[in-house]
Structures are given as C-alpha cells and as structure tokens.
Amino acid sequence: MTTPVVPSERIHALDILRGFALLGMILVHFHRSANDLHDLAGHARTGIEEVISWAIWLFVETKSHGTFAFLFGAGFAILLRRAEARGAPFLSLYLRRLLVLAFFGFAAHALFGFNVLLSYAYGGLWLLVVRRWSVRTLLVAAMVCAMVPSLFEMGRGGLEWARFGQEGAIAASELRAESSSSTWQALARAESQPSYAVTVRGRLRHMAWFHRQPFFFLPGPTLCLFLLGMLAVRCGILEDPRRRSRWIAAFMVYGVAAWAAGRFMLPRGHLDLVVPGVSGPIGRGLGLFEDQWLAFTYIGGLLLLLSYREEWVRRLAPLAWAGRMALTNYLLQIAFLDFLFAGYGLGLGIRESVVLPATLSLFGIEVALSRLWLQRY
C-alpha cells in the first residue's frame, strides 16, 4: 500500500488545474456533439451559435486536453519525488499504476469510445526512460517530441515523392486519407445504431486500427506536454510560481504566439500539390506553433493568479474538489456523455445554444458528488 497524500502535502494549484481541464473537456465533448448534429442532420446554425462554435474551437479545443497532459507529467514527477523521499520502490508502484490506467483506458475506449487514457498509459512508459535526464536534455526532448509527427509526415511524403513521383505521392496520400475516413465512418455507423453490442464490436475494430497508427506510438505533442509537466515540478514552477514568474511569463507569451501563428499566420491549403505531405506539418509550424500551446498561457495565468491572489484558492475550491477526483470524474463524464449521444442510449443531439448550460450542469453535478465524497473519505 502507498501512503495517502495528507492535506499539507497537496499542491492546490494542481487540483484546481485538473478541475479546470475537466470542465474544458466537458465543454469540448458537448461542442463536438453539436457539430455532429449539424453535419448529420444538416441543421443551420443561428448567428449566436456560430459565435459560440467559433469561440470554442478557438479558445478551448485541444487546450483542455493539453492541460491534462501537462498535469499527467507533473503528477509523475511528484510521485517520483515523494517515493524517493520515503524510500518506497518507485518502479513497481508506477508500473502498477500504469497497468491500472491501461485497464481503465481500454475500458474507456471500448465501452465509451474515448481513447485518451490508453494513450496516456502508453506514453507514461516513456517517462521511465527520461526520468533521470537533465533539465536541458528534457527541454530538447520536449521540442523534438513536438516535431516528430510533422517530421514523420514530411519524411513519408518526401520518400513517396522520390519513389513514385508527384502524382503517385499524391495518390498514396489520398488513399491513406480515404482509408482513415472510411474507418472513422464505420465507427460512426456502429455508434449511431441502437445495439450496444454492435457498438462495442465496432469500437474494438476501430481500436485495432487506431493503436497501429504512427500518431499513437510515435512521440508527439502529448509526450512533449508530459515532459514539460515534469520540468515544471523539477524547477519548482508549480510550488513557487513567484520565484519562477519570468519563466512562466515567457511560456505564456510563447503560448499566445504559437496559438496565433498556428491559427492565423502559417500557410495552409494547396502546398501538397507542389510537395506532397507538407501542408499539414507547415500548417502546424513543424509542431512548434500549434494552437494547442495556448494551454501554456492558461496554466501560467492560473498559477500566477493563485500565487499573487491567494484568496482565489478558496474561490476556486469547487474546481479543486473535482480535480482531486479527476480520473473518477473523467470516467463518469464520458460514460454519461456516451449514453446521452450514442444510438444505444438516448441518441440525443445538442445545439450550440445549450452547450454552455449543459456543460455547467454536468460539471456542477461532478463538483457536488466530489465534495460529498471528500467530506466522508
């Protein structure tokens, strides 16, 4: 057994950030369901719904998942530090936790259609390899991880261009896109029909494809965020933000700049017609200027707020209650959302005009349940 974390050991900012990420993920999932409603039913958006959809895509999509990944790396570093301080066997403890996470991740993907946890369990193995690396080496590794998917895509496109010529490379790219699209469409059909058994079989078939794709097993943005979360703990950023305020400010500025470049400035479109396989990577700034990095700005801003205005720790306590039970709350919300929207369940659609009230309602229930549980246990 492991020693429980006593209240004096808790880093309240971490709990609040986890709650913040949970809230953002609920919002994203409701928003995606609203998009599915428009795509499948052809419902036209009102003016306010266009604004809501645009705002969520711009400021929330990918950022909440980015925050959660950053916190996973931070949690790893804290677990390592506390295990070493107590003389506990870290490797066996961590591997057991990853095994449990993989079990829940497999269940979450097969039963509810959400793949994040299994990806985290796999990515967590990489942290064992790098846990003794220096700060400088980890920073370089994080940058490389961010670039790997783009470099792989460009390398594959360039190789196909050299082997098959421009037209052959474009055809190969289109064939991959068509195969991927048909796989996702098959999953959508399985999830829209009324039999839960058929839904699960469809998800298992999709998992067999999903977990063989390069984007799953190659180092990428998620591992980059894991590493930066580790560094944040190692450098004292989470526990003493004031002392590292310049570092935090620098990452916040970078987050905004990368977001703006990724969304508005980098070229996109028809570059593949010239050199196959470069539109995506260049549109992502080779992974260094993606809009997901706006998560750095959110994380840094919240850390500084809690450090310089300590009354906000109390004001944001509901986020911390949910954040202390992050895994439980995540599993609860994906089970509920799947039943709400899938064909075997209620099969409901949702419009953008009710996305925010629905998000706050579901998160409010999670906060209340978390508070009741934590008062007793």
Short mmCIF file of C-alpha atoms in Angstrom, two decimals, residues 1-350:
data_model
loop_
_atom_site.label_atom_id
_atom_site.label_comp_id
_atom_site.label_asym_id
_atom_site.label_seq_id
_atom_site.Cartn_x
_atom_site.Cartn_y
_atom_site.Cartn_z
CA MET A 1 0.00 0.00 0.00
CA THR A 2 1.05 3.60 -0.57
CA THR A 3 0.92 6.37 1.95
CA PRO A 4 -2.02 8.70 1.23
CA VAL A 5 -1.36 12.32 0.43
CA VAL A 6 -2.17 14.36 3.50
CA PRO A 7 -3.71 17.85 3.07
CA SER A 8 -0.44 19.62 3.91
CA GLU A 9 1.27 17.83 1.01
CA ARG A 10 -1.28 18.78 -1.61
CA ILE A 11 -0.42 21.33 -4.26
CA HIS A 12 -3.74 23.13 -4.53
CA ALA A 13 -2.90 24.64 -7.91
CA LEU A 14 -2.67 21.14 -9.38
CA ASP A 15 -6.13 20.20 -8.12
CA ILE A 16 -7.60 23.45 -9.48
CA LEU A 17 -5.89 22.96 -12.85
CA ARG A 18 -7.23 19.41 -13.07
CA GLY A 19 -10.73 20.68 -12.37
CA PHE A 20 -10.25 23.39 -14.98
CA ALA A 21 -9.19 20.76 -17.53
CA LEU A 22 -12.18 18.55 -16.69
CA LEU A 23 -14.53 21.47 -17.22
CA GLY A 24 -12.93 22.24 -20.57
CA MET A 25 -13.19 18.64 -21.75
CA ILE A 26 -16.90 18.51 -20.96
CA LEU A 27 -17.36 21.69 -22.99
CA VAL A 28 -15.39 20.21 -25.90
CA HIS A 29 -17.38 16.96 -25.88
CA PHE A 30 -20.72 18.79 -25.89
CA HIS A 31 -19.43 21.03 -28.67
CA ARG A 32 -18.39 18.08 -30.81
CA SER A 33 -21.82 16.55 -30.38
CA ALA A 34 -23.33 19.82 -31.59
CA ASN A 35 -21.08 19.68 -34.65
CA ASP A 36 -22.17 16.10 -35.30
CA LEU A 37 -25.80 17.24 -35.17
CA HIS A 38 -25.16 19.88 -37.82
CA ASP A 39 -23.14 17.52 -40.00
CA LEU A 40 -25.60 14.62 -39.85
CA ALA A 41 -28.94 16.43 -39.68
CA GLY A 42 -27.97 19.47 -41.71
CA HIS A 43 -29.33 21.93 -39.15
CA ALA A 44 -28.31 25.51 -39.87
CA ARG A 45 -26.63 27.46 -37.07
CA THR A 46 -28.04 30.73 -35.83
CA GLY A 47 -25.77 33.76 -35.54
CA ILE A 48 -25.11 33.26 -31.84
CA GLU A 49 -24.45 29.56 -32.40
CA GLU A 50 -21.81 30.43 -34.99
CA VAL A 51 -20.11 32.70 -32.45
CA ILE A 52 -20.24 30.03 -29.72
CA SER A 53 -18.85 27.35 -32.04
CA TRP A 54 -16.09 29.66 -33.27
CA ALA A 55 -15.12 30.65 -29.71
CA ILE A 56 -14.89 27.04 -28.51
CA TRP A 57 -12.79 25.99 -31.50
CA LEU A 58 -10.52 28.98 -30.97
CA PHE A 59 -10.05 29.00 -27.19
CA VAL A 60 -10.95 25.57 -25.78
CA GLU A 61 -10.48 22.76 -28.32
CA THR A 62 -7.18 20.89 -27.65
CA LYS A 63 -6.24 23.26 -24.80
CA SER A 64 -8.09 21.34 -22.09
CA HIS A 65 -6.52 18.07 -23.25
CA GLY A 66 -3.16 19.85 -23.35
CA THR A 67 -3.61 20.97 -19.75
CA PHE A 68 -4.50 17.44 -18.67
CA ALA A 69 -1.38 16.02 -20.39
CA PHE A 70 0.83 18.63 -18.73
CA LEU A 71 -0.61 17.67 -15.35
CA PHE A 72 0.00 13.97 -16.02
CA GLY A 73 3.72 14.72 -16.38
CA ALA A 74 3.64 16.85 -13.24
CA GLY A 75 1.92 14.05 -11.33
CA PHE A 76 4.63 11.61 -12.45
CA ALA A 77 7.36 13.92 -11.14
CA ILE A 78 5.60 14.41 -7.80
CA LEU A 79 5.05 10.67 -7.40
CA LEU A 80 8.74 10.04 -8.15
CA ARG A 81 9.91 12.69 -5.69
CA ARG A 82 7.68 11.51 -2.85
CA ALA A 83 8.50 7.85 -3.40
CA GLU A 84 12.21 8.62 -3.25
CA ALA A 85 11.76 10.76 -0.12
CA ARG A 86 10.00 7.87 1.64
CA GLY A 87 12.33 5.20 0.33
CA ALA A 88 9.43 3.49 -1.46
CA PRO A 89 10.06 1.26 -4.52
CA PHE A 90 9.04 3.67 -7.27
CA LEU A 91 9.28 1.40 -10.31
CA SER A 92 6.86 -1.27 -9.08
CA LEU A 93 4.45 1.37 -7.76
CA TYR A 94 4.44 3.31 -11.02
CA LEU A 95 4.10 0.26 -13.25
CA ARG A 96 1.12 -0.91 -11.19
CA ARG A 97 -0.48 2.47 -11.64
CA LEU A 98 0.15 2.43 -15.38
CA LEU A 99 -1.33 -1.06 -15.60
CA VAL A 100 -4.48 0.11 -13.82
CA LEU A 101 -4.62 3.18 -16.05
CA ALA A 102 -4.26 0.97 -19.14
CA PHE A 103 -7.13 -1.21 -17.90
CA PHE A 104 -9.38 1.82 -17.44
CA GLY A 105 -8.13 3.21 -20.75
CA PHE A 106 -9.05 0.04 -22.62
CA ALA A 107 -12.49 0.05 -20.99
CA ALA A 108 -13.00 3.76 -21.73
CA HIS A 109 -12.15 3.24 -25.41
CA ALA A 110 -14.08 0.01 -25.94
CA LEU A 111 -17.13 0.80 -23.82
CA PHE A 112 -17.44 4.58 -24.21
CA GLY A 113 -15.37 5.49 -27.29
CA PHE A 114 -12.76 7.74 -25.63
CA ASN A 115 -9.09 6.94 -26.32
CA VAL A 116 -7.12 9.37 -24.14
CA LEU A 117 -6.40 7.18 -21.10
CA LEU A 118 -4.87 4.28 -23.02
CA SER A 119 -2.65 6.74 -24.87
CA TYR A 120 -1.54 8.15 -21.51
CA ALA A 121 -0.72 4.68 -20.17
CA TYR A 122 1.48 4.03 -23.19
CA GLY A 123 3.06 7.50 -23.10
CA GLY A 124 3.74 7.09 -19.39
CA LEU A 125 6.26 4.33 -20.16
CA TRP A 126 8.46 6.87 -21.92
CA LEU A 127 8.74 8.84 -18.68
CA LEU A 128 10.57 5.95 -17.05
CA VAL A 129 13.26 6.26 -19.72
CA VAL A 130 13.81 10.01 -19.30
CA ARG A 131 13.23 10.49 -15.58
CA ARG A 132 16.96 10.99 -14.81
CA TRP A 133 17.70 13.28 -17.74
CA SER A 134 18.91 16.83 -17.09
CA VAL A 135 16.68 19.87 -17.43
CA ARG A 136 18.38 20.94 -20.66
CA THR A 137 18.09 17.46 -22.17
CA LEU A 138 14.42 17.25 -21.23
CA LEU A 139 13.74 20.63 -22.85
CA VAL A 140 15.38 19.47 -26.08
CA ALA A 141 13.48 16.18 -25.89
CA ALA A 142 10.19 18.06 -25.45
CA MET A 143 10.90 20.16 -28.53
CA VAL A 144 11.82 17.08 -30.55
CA CYS A 145 8.64 15.28 -29.42
CA ALA A 146 6.57 18.22 -30.62
CA MET A 147 8.23 17.99 -34.03
CA VAL A 148 8.28 14.21 -34.54
CA PRO A 149 4.79 13.79 -36.10
CA SER A 150 5.44 16.62 -38.57
CA LEU A 151 8.89 15.32 -39.48
CA PHE A 152 7.50 11.80 -39.94
CA GLU A 153 4.72 13.08 -42.20
CA MET A 154 7.12 15.14 -44.29
CA GLY A 155 9.64 12.31 -44.48
CA ARG A 156 6.99 9.85 -45.64
CA GLY A 157 5.68 12.32 -48.22
CA GLY A 158 9.20 13.05 -49.49
CA LEU A 159 10.05 9.36 -49.73
CA GLU A 160 6.88 8.63 -51.70
CA TRP A 161 7.59 11.61 -53.95
CA ALA A 162 11.07 10.26 -54.66
CA ARG A 163 9.80 6.71 -55.31
CA PHE A 164 6.54 7.32 -57.16
CA GLY A 165 6.77 10.87 -58.47
CA GLN A 166 4.47 13.74 -57.61
CA GLU A 167 1.25 12.18 -58.87
CA GLY A 168 2.00 8.84 -57.22
CA ALA A 169 2.78 10.51 -53.90
CA ILE A 170 -0.46 12.50 -54.02
CA ALA A 171 -2.38 9.31 -54.83
CA ALA A 172 -0.77 7.49 -51.89
CA SER A 173 -1.68 10.37 -49.56
CA GLU A 174 -5.26 10.40 -50.82
CA LEU A 175 -5.52 6.64 -50.39
CA ARG A 176 -4.43 6.89 -46.74
CA ALA A 177 -6.91 9.69 -46.14
CA GLU A 178 -9.69 7.67 -47.75
CA SER A 179 -8.84 4.58 -45.68
CA SER A 180 -8.78 6.64 -42.48
CA SER A 181 -12.07 8.32 -43.36
CA SER A 182 -13.78 5.00 -44.07
CA THR A 183 -12.56 3.62 -40.73
CA TRP A 184 -13.97 6.58 -38.81
CA GLN A 185 -17.22 6.40 -40.79
CA ALA A 186 -17.59 2.72 -39.89
CA LEU A 187 -17.17 3.66 -36.23
CA ALA A 188 -19.77 6.43 -36.56
CA ARG A 189 -22.26 3.97 -38.06
CA ALA A 190 -21.65 1.49 -35.24
CA GLU A 191 -22.18 4.20 -32.63
CA SER A 192 -25.36 5.55 -34.22
CA GLN A 193 -27.33 2.27 -34.32
CA PRO A 194 -29.33 1.03 -31.28
CA SER A 195 -27.44 -2.15 -30.30
CA TYR A 196 -24.76 -1.65 -27.62
CA ALA A 197 -23.12 -4.98 -28.54
CA VAL A 198 -22.72 -3.82 -32.15
CA THR A 199 -21.34 -0.51 -30.89
CA VAL A 200 -18.69 -2.22 -28.75
CA ARG A 201 -17.69 -4.55 -31.62
CA GLY A 202 -17.34 -1.52 -33.89
CA ARG A 203 -15.18 0.21 -31.31
CA LEU A 204 -12.95 -2.84 -30.87
CA ARG A 205 -12.40 -2.98 -34.64
CA HIS A 206 -11.60 0.71 -34.64
CA MET A 207 -9.18 0.24 -31.73
CA ALA A 208 -7.32 -2.46 -33.67
CA TRP A 209 -6.72 0.14 -36.40
CA PHE A 210 -6.20 3.16 -34.14
CA HIS A 211 -3.45 1.68 -31.98
CA ARG A 212 -1.39 0.64 -35.01
CA GLN A 213 -1.20 4.16 -36.44
CA PRO A 214 2.00 6.23 -36.27
CA PHE A 215 0.21 9.00 -34.36
CA PHE A 216 -0.35 6.56 -31.48
CA PHE A 217 3.09 5.07 -30.92
CA LEU A 218 5.41 7.86 -32.12
CA PRO A 219 6.49 10.52 -29.59
CA GLY A 220 4.33 13.57 -30.12
CA PRO A 221 2.71 16.62 -28.52
CA THR A 222 1.27 14.59 -25.64
CA LEU A 223 4.69 13.32 -24.59
CA CYS A 224 6.03 16.86 -25.05
CA LEU A 225 3.46 18.04 -22.51
CA PHE A 226 4.32 15.16 -20.16
CA LEU A 227 7.96 16.27 -20.21
CA LEU A 228 7.12 19.92 -19.62
CA GLY A 229 4.92 18.94 -16.67
CA MET A 230 7.86 17.00 -15.21
CA LEU A 231 10.10 20.02 -15.68
CA ALA A 232 7.58 22.32 -14.01
CA VAL A 233 7.81 20.23 -10.85
CA ARG A 234 11.57 19.77 -11.01
CA CYS A 235 12.14 23.51 -11.40
CA GLY A 236 9.69 24.50 -8.66
CA ILE A 237 7.30 26.29 -11.00
CA LEU A 238 4.17 24.70 -9.53
CA GLU A 239 5.13 25.09 -5.89
CA ASP A 240 6.71 28.54 -6.04
CA PRO A 241 5.37 30.40 -9.10
CA ARG A 242 6.54 33.80 -7.86
CA ARG A 243 10.18 32.73 -7.89
CA ARG A 244 9.77 31.46 -11.45
CA SER A 245 7.45 34.20 -12.66
CA ARG A 246 9.75 35.19 -15.54
CA TRP A 247 9.83 31.64 -16.84
CA ILE A 248 6.07 31.41 -16.53
CA ALA A 249 5.60 34.73 -18.34
CA ALA A 250 7.89 33.57 -21.15
CA PHE A 251 5.89 30.37 -21.65
CA MET A 252 2.64 32.35 -21.54
CA VAL A 253 3.87 34.67 -24.30
CA TYR A 254 5.05 31.69 -26.32
CA GLY A 255 1.66 30.03 -25.86
CA VAL A 256 -0.18 33.03 -27.31
CA ALA A 257 2.33 33.45 -30.15
CA ALA A 258 2.18 29.75 -31.08
CA TRP A 259 -1.62 29.80 -30.94
CA ALA A 260 -1.85 32.89 -33.14
CA ALA A 261 0.69 31.55 -35.62
CA GLY A 262 -0.96 28.14 -35.78
CA ARG A 263 -4.44 29.57 -36.23
CA PHE A 264 -3.92 32.64 -38.38
CA MET A 265 -0.42 33.07 -39.79
CA LEU A 266 1.08 29.83 -41.06
CA PRO A 267 0.39 28.87 -44.68
CA ARG A 268 -2.13 26.14 -45.35
CA GLY A 269 -4.06 24.79 -48.29
CA HIS A 270 -2.59 23.64 -51.56
CA LEU A 271 1.07 23.09 -50.72
CA ASP A 272 0.59 19.32 -51.14
CA LEU A 273 0.03 19.95 -54.84
CA VAL A 274 3.67 21.05 -55.03
CA VAL A 275 5.34 18.78 -52.43
CA PRO A 276 3.06 16.02 -51.08
CA GLY A 277 2.88 15.73 -47.31
CA VAL A 278 3.97 19.25 -46.34
CA SER A 279 0.69 21.17 -45.89
CA GLY A 280 -0.11 19.65 -42.50
CA PRO A 281 3.38 19.95 -41.00
CA ILE A 282 3.93 23.51 -42.23
CA GLY A 283 0.43 24.45 -41.09
CA ARG A 284 1.46 23.24 -37.63
CA GLY A 285 4.79 25.06 -37.73
CA LEU A 286 6.54 21.66 -37.59
CA GLY A 287 4.71 21.12 -34.31
CA LEU A 288 6.25 24.16 -32.60
CA PHE A 289 3.49 26.66 -33.41
CA GLU A 290 0.28 24.77 -32.82
CA ASP A 291 -2.73 26.44 -31.28
CA GLN A 292 -2.73 23.75 -28.55
CA TRP A 293 0.18 25.53 -26.89
CA LEU A 294 -2.24 28.21 -25.72
CA ALA A 295 -2.62 25.79 -22.80
CA PHE A 296 0.72 27.18 -21.53
CA THR A 297 -0.90 30.60 -21.23
CA TYR A 298 -3.86 29.24 -19.32
CA ILE A 299 -1.69 27.18 -16.97
CA GLY A 300 0.73 30.03 -16.33
CA GLY A 301 -2.01 32.59 -15.83
CA LEU A 302 -3.80 30.43 -13.28
CA LEU A 303 -0.56 29.66 -11.42
CA LEU A 304 0.29 33.35 -11.12
CA LEU A 305 -3.25 34.25 -10.08
CA LEU A 306 -3.21 31.67 -7.28
CA SER A 307 0.25 32.77 -6.19
CA TYR A 308 -0.34 36.52 -6.07
CA ARG A 309 -4.02 36.43 -5.10
CA GLU A 310 -4.25 33.63 -2.58
CA GLU A 311 -7.95 34.25 -1.95
CA TRP A 312 -8.57 32.64 -5.35
CA VAL A 313 -7.55 29.28 -3.91
CA ARG A 314 -10.69 29.45 -1.81
CA ARG A 315 -12.83 30.93 -4.58
CA LEU A 316 -11.84 28.17 -7.00
CA ALA A 317 -12.24 25.40 -4.43
CA PRO A 318 -15.07 23.74 -6.44
CA LEU A 319 -12.60 23.17 -9.27
CA ALA A 320 -10.20 21.61 -6.78
CA TRP A 321 -12.87 19.25 -5.41
CA ALA A 322 -13.49 17.88 -8.89
CA GLY A 323 -9.76 17.89 -9.68
CA ARG A 324 -8.87 15.76 -6.66
CA MET A 325 -11.04 13.02 -8.17
CA ALA A 326 -10.01 13.68 -11.78
CA LEU A 327 -9.89 10.08 -13.03
CA THR A 328 -13.21 9.16 -11.42
CA ASN A 329 -14.89 12.29 -12.75
CA TYR A 330 -13.46 11.77 -16.23
CA LEU A 331 -14.81 8.22 -16.37
CA LEU A 332 -18.20 9.38 -15.07
CA GLN A 333 -18.49 12.14 -17.63
CA ILE A 334 -17.52 10.04 -20.65
CA ALA A 335 -19.93 7.26 -19.60
CA PHE A 336 -22.72 9.80 -19.24
CA LEU A 337 -21.92 11.60 -22.49
CA ASP A 338 -21.71 8.35 -24.44
CA PHE A 339 -25.11 7.21 -23.16
CA LEU A 340 -26.53 10.65 -23.87
CA PHE A 341 -25.44 10.83 -27.51
CA ALA A 342 -24.87 7.27 -28.80
CA GLY A 343 -27.56 5.32 -30.62
CA TYR A 344 -27.76 2.59 -27.96
CA GLY A 345 -28.58 5.25 -25.35
CA LEU A 346 -30.71 8.35 -25.68
CA GLY A 347 -29.29 9.30 -29.08
CA LEU A 348 -29.76 13.00 -28.37
CA GLY A 349 -28.43 15.91 -30.36
CA ILE A 350 -27.46 19.24 -28.88
#
